[in-house]
mmCIF file of C-alpha atoms and ligand atoms in Angstrom:
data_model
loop_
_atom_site.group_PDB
_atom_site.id
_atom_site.type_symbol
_atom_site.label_atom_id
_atom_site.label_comp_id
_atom_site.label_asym_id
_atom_site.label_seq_id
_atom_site.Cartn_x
_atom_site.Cartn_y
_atom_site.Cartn_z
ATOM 1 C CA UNK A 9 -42.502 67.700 -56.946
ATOM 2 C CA UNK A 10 -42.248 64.034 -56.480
ATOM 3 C CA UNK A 11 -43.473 62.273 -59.432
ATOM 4 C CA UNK A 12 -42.062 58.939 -58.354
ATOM 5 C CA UNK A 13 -44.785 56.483 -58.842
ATOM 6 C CA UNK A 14 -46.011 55.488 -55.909
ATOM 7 C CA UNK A 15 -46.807 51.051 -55.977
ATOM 8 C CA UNK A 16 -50.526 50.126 -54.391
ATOM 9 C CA UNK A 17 -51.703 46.642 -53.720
ATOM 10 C CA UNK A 18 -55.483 46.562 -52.844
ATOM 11 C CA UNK A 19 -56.737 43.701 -50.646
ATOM 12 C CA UNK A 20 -60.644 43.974 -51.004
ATOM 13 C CA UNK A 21 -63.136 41.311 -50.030
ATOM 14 C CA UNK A 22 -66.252 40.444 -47.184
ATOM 15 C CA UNK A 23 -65.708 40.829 -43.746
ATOM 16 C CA UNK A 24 -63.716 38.060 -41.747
ATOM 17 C CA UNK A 25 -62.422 36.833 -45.421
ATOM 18 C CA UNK A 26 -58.809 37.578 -43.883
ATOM 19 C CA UNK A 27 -58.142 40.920 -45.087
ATOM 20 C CA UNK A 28 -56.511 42.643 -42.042
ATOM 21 C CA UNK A 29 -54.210 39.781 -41.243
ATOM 22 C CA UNK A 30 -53.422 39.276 -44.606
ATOM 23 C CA UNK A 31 -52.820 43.039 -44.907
ATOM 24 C CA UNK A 32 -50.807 43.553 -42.229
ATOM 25 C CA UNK A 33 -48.846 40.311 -43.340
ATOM 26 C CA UNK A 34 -47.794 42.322 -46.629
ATOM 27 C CA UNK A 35 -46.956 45.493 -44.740
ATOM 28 C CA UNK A 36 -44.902 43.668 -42.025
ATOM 29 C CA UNK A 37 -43.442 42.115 -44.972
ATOM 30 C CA UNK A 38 -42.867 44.824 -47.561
ATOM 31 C CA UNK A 39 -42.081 47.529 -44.862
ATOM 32 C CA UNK A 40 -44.740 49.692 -46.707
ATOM 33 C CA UNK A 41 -47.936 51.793 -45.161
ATOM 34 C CA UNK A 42 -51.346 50.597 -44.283
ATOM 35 C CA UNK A 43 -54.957 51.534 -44.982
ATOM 36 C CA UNK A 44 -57.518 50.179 -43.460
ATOM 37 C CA UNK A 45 -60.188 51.679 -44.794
ATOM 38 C CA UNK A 46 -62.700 49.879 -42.871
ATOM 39 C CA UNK A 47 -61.366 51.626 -39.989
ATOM 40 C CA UNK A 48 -61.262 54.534 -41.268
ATOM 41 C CA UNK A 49 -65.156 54.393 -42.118
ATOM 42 C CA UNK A 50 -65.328 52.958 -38.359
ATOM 43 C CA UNK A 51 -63.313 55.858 -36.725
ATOM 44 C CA UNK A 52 -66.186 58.074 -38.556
ATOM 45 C CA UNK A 53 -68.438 57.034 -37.114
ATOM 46 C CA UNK A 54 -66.968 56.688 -33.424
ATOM 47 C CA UNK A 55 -65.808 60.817 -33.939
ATOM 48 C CA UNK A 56 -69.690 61.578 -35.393
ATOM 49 C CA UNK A 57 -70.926 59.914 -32.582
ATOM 50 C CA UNK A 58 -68.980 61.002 -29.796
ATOM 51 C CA UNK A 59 -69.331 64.601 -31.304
ATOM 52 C CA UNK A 60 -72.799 64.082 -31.619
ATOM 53 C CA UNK A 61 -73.437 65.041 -35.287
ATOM 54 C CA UNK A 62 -76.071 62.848 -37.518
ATOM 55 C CA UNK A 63 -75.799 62.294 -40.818
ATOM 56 C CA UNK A 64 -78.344 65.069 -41.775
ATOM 57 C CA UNK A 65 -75.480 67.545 -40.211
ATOM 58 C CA UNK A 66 -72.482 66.437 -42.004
ATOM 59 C CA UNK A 67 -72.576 68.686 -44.631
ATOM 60 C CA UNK A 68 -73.371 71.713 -42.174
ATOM 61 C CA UNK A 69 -70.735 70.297 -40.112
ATOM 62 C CA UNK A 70 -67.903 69.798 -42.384
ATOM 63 C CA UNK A 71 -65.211 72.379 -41.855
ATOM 64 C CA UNK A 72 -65.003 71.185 -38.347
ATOM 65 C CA UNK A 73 -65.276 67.335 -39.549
ATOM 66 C CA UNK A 74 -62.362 68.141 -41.753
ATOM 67 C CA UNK A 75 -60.281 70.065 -39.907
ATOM 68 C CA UNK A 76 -60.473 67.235 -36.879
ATOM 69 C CA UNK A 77 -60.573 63.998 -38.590
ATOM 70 C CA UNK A 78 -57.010 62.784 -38.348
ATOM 71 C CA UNK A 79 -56.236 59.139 -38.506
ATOM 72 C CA UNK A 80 -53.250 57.387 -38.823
ATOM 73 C CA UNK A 81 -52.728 53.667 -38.833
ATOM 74 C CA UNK A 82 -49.723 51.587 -37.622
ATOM 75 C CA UNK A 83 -49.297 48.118 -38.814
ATOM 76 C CA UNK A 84 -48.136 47.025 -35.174
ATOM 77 C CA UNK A 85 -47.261 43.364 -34.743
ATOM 78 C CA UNK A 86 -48.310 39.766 -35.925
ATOM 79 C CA UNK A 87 -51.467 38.598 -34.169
ATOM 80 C CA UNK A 88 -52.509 41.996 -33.072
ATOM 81 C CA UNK A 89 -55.074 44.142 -35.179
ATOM 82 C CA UNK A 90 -53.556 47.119 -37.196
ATOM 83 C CA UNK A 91 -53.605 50.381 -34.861
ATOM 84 C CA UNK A 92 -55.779 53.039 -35.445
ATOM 85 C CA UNK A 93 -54.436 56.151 -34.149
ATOM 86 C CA UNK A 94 -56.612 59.144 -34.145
ATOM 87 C CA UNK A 95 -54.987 62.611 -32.890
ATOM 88 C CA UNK A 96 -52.285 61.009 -31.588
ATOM 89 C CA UNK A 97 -54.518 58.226 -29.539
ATOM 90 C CA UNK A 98 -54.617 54.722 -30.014
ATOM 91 C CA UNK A 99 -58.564 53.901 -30.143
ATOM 92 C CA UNK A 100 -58.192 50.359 -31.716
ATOM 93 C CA UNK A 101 -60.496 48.706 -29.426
ATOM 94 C CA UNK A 102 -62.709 51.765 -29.593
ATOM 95 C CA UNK A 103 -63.569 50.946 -33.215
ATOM 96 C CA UNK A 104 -63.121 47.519 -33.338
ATOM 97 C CA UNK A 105 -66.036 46.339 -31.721
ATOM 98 C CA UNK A 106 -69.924 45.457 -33.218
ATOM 99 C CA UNK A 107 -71.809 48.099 -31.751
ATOM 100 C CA UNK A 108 -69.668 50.888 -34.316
ATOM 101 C CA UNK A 109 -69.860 48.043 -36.790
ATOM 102 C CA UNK A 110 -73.595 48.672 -36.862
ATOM 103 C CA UNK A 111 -73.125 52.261 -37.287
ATOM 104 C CA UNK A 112 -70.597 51.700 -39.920
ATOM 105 C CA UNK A 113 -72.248 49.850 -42.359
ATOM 106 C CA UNK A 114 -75.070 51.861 -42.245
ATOM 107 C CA UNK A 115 -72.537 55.262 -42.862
ATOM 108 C CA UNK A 116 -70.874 53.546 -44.783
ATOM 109 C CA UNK A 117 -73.861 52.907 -47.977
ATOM 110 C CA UNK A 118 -74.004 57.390 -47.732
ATOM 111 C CA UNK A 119 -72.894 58.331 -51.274
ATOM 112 C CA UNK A 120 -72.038 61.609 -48.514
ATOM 113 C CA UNK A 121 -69.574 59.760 -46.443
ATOM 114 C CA UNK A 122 -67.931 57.570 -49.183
ATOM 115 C CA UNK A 123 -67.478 61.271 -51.155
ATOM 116 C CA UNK A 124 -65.653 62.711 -47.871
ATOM 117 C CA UNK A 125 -63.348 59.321 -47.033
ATOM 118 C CA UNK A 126 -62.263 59.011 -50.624
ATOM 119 C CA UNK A 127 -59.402 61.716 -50.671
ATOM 120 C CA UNK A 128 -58.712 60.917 -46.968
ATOM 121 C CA UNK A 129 -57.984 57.142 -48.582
ATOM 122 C CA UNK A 130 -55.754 58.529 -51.837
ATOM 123 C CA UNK A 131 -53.844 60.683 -49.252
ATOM 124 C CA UNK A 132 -52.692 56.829 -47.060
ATOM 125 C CA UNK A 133 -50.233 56.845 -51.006
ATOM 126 C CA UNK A 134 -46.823 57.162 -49.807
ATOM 127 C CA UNK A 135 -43.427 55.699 -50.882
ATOM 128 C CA UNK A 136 -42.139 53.461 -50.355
ATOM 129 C CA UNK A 137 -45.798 52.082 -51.358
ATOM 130 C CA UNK A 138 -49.308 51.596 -49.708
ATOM 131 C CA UNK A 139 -51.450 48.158 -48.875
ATOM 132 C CA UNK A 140 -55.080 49.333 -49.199
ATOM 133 C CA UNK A 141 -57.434 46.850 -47.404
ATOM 134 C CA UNK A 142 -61.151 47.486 -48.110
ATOM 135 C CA UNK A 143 -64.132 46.838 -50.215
ATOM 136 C CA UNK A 144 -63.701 49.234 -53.353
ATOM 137 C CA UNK A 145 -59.523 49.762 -52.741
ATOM 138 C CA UNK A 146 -59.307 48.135 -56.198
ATOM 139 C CA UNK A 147 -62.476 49.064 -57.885
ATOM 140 C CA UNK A 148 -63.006 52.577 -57.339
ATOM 141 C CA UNK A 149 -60.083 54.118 -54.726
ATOM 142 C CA UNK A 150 -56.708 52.482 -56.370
ATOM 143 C CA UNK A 151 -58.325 51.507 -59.641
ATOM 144 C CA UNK A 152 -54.923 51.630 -60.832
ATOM 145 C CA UNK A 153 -53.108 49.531 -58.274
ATOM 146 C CA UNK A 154 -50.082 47.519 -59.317
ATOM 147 C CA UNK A 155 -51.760 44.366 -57.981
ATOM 148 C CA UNK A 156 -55.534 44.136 -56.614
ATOM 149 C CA UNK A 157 -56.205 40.747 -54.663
ATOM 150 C CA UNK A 158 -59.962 39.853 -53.479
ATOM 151 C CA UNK A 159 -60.711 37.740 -50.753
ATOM 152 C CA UNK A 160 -63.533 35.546 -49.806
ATOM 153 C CA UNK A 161 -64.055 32.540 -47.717
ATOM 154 C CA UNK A 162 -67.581 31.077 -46.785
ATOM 155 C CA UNK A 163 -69.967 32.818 -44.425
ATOM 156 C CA UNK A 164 -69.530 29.787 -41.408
ATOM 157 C CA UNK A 165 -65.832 30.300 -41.386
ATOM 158 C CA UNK A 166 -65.744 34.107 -41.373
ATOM 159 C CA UNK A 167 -68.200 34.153 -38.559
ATOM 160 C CA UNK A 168 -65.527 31.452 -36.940
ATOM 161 C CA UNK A 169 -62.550 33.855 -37.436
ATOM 162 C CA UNK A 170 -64.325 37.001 -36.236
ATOM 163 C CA UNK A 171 -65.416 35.236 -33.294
ATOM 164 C CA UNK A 172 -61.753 34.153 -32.568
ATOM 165 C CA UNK A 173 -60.948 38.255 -33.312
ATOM 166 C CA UNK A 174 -63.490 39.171 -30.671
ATOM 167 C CA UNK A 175 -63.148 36.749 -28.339
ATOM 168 C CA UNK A 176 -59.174 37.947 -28.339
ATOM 169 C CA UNK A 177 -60.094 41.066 -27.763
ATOM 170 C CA UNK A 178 -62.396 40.105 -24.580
ATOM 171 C CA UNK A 179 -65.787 40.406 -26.080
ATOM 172 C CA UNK A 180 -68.181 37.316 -25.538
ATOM 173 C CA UNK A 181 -70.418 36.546 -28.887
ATOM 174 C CA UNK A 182 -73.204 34.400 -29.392
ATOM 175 C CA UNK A 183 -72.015 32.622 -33.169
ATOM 176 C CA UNK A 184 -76.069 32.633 -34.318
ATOM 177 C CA UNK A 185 -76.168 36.245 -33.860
ATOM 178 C CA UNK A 186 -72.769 36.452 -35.165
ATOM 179 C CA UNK A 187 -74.031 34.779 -38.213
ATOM 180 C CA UNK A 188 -76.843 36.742 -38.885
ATOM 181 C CA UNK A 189 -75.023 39.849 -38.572
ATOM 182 C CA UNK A 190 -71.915 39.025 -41.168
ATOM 183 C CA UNK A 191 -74.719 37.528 -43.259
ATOM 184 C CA UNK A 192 -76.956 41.287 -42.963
ATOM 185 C CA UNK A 193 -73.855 43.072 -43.620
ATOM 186 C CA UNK A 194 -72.831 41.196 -46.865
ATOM 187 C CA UNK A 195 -76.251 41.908 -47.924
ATOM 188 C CA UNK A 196 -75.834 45.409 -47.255
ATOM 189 C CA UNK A 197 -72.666 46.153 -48.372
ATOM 190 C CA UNK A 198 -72.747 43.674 -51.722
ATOM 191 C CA UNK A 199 -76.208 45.391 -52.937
ATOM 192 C CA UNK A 200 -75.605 48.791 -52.129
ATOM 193 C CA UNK A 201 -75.851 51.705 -54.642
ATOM 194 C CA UNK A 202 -72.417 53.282 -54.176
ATOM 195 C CA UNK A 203 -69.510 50.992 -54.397
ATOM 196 C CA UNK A 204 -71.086 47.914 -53.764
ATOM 197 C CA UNK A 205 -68.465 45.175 -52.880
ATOM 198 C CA UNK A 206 -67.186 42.992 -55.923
ATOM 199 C CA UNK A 207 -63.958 42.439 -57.151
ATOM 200 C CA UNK A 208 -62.606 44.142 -59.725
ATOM 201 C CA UNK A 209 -62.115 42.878 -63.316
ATOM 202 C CA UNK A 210 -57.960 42.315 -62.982
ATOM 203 C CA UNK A 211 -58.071 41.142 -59.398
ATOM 204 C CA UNK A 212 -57.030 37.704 -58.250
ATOM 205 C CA UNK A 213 -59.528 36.103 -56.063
ATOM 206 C CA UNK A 214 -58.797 33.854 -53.560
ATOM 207 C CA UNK A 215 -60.576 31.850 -51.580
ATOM 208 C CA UNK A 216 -59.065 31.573 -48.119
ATOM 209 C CA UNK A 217 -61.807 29.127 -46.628
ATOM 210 C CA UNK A 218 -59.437 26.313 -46.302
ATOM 211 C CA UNK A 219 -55.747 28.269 -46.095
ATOM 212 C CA UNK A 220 -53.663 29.369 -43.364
ATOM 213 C CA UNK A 221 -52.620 33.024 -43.363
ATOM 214 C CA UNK A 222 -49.080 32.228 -44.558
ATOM 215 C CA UNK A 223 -50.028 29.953 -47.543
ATOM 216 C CA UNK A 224 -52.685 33.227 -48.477
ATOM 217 C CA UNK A 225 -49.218 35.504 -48.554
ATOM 218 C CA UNK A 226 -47.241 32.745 -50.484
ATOM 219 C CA UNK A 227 -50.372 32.718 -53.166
ATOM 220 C CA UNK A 228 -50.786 36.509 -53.708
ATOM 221 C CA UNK A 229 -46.723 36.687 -53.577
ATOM 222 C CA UNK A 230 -46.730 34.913 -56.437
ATOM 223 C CA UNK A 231 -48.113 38.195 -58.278
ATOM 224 C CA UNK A 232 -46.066 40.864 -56.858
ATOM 225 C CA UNK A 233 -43.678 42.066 -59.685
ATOM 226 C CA UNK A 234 -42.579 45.167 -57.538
HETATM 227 O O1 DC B 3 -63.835 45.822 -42.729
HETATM 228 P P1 DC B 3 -64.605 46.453 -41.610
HETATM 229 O O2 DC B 3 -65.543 45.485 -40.938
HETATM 230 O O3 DC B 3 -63.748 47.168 -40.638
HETATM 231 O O4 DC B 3 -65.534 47.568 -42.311
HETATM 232 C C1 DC B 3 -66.438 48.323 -41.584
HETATM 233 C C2 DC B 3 -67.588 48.767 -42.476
HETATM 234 O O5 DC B 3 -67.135 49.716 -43.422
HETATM 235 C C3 DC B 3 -68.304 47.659 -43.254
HETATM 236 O O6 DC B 3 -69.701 47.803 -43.106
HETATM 237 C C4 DC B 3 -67.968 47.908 -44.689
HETATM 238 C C5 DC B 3 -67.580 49.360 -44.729
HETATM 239 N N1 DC B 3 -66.504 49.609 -45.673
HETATM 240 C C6 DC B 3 -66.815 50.123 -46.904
HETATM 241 O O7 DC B 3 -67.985 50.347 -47.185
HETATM 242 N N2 DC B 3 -65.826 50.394 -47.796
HETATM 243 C C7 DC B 3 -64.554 50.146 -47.489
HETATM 244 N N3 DC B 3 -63.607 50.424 -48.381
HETATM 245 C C8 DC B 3 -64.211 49.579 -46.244
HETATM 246 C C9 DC B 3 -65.224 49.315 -45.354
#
């Protein structure tokens, strides 16, 4: 048995706060593995969908959920969103869109779902050491990371940055609706019952509103004793 102790640093925080690039900064950087775990909740629900099961199935449906949800990610290259590979497939741009946003946050507040995704999460734990990027990496998944790092930056400049993301990606957005969405979501995903998204008691917060992506690495680089 390996009982080498496998290092974690959680990246948790809002949406558009800079977790991914930040993330797959560290990775890049560290040469270690990646979780997104926001993907994973998205890839979820773009298999339940295209498989047609509803939530009031999942349970009945389970063996086959288990048996076929198998996601991999791939930190892939500066500038381009972490790859989500599921059976062997690169769906990125499958899941990273608004429309399985939706359906995500609304999967995601299922104390069901969260009870499914949370040993798929412990299993991303591999040497040489695992980035988690989430909501509750550091406060309920990796609750004894080495170093837990929170993220936040104000609600007008994450709408700015995930319209930049989108646009990249080819998808026109309106920035009102944009708003209102990042602003419903927050709601959703700060008040909910099961893990609601706060940072945990020994994380460093950051607030990335007014720093580039390379001064947010040199900050939380400061804390890595690895
Ligand atoms: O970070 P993201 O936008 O890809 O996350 C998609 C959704 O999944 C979002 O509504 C929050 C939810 N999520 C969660 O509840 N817990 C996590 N650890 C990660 C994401």
């Amino acid at each position: 048995m390996n009982d080498q102790i496998v290092p974690v640093i959680t990246i948790d925080g809002p949406s558009g706060a800079g977790k991914g690039t930040i993330a797959q900064m560290l990775a890049l950087d560290l040469k270690w593995n990646i979780l997104d775990s926001g993907a994973l909740y998205r890839t979820l629900a773009y298999f339940m969908s295209k498989n047609h099961i509803a939530l009031r199935d999942f349970e009945k449906k389970l063996e086959f959920i288990k048996e076929n949800f198998i996601v991999k990610f791939d930190p892939g290259v500066a500038d381009e969103p972490v790859k989500v590979i599921f059976h062997d497939q690169d769906i990125t741009n499958k899941v990273r869109n608004e429309e399985i946003a939706k359906k995500t946050s609304f999967l995601a507040s299922d104390p069901l779902i969260r009870t499914f995704i949370k040993p798929c999460q412990r299993e991303f734990k591999e040497l040489p050491g695992l980035i988690a990027d989430g909501r509750d990496m550091g406060t309920v998944i990796f609750t004894d990371a080495q170093l837990k790092v929170f993220l936040t930056a104000s609600l007008e400049e994450r709408a700015k940055r995930r319209q930049t993301q989108l646009k990249r990606q080819g998808s026109e957005v309106n920035m009102r609706l944009l708003l209102q969405e990042l602003e419903e979501r927050d709601k959703k995903d700060t008040e909910r019952e099961h893990s609601p998204l706060r940072p945990a008691d020994d994380s460093v917060i950051i607030d990335t509103s007014n720093l580039n992506p390379k001064e947010v690495l040199k900050e939380i680089k400061k804390y890595i004793q690895i």
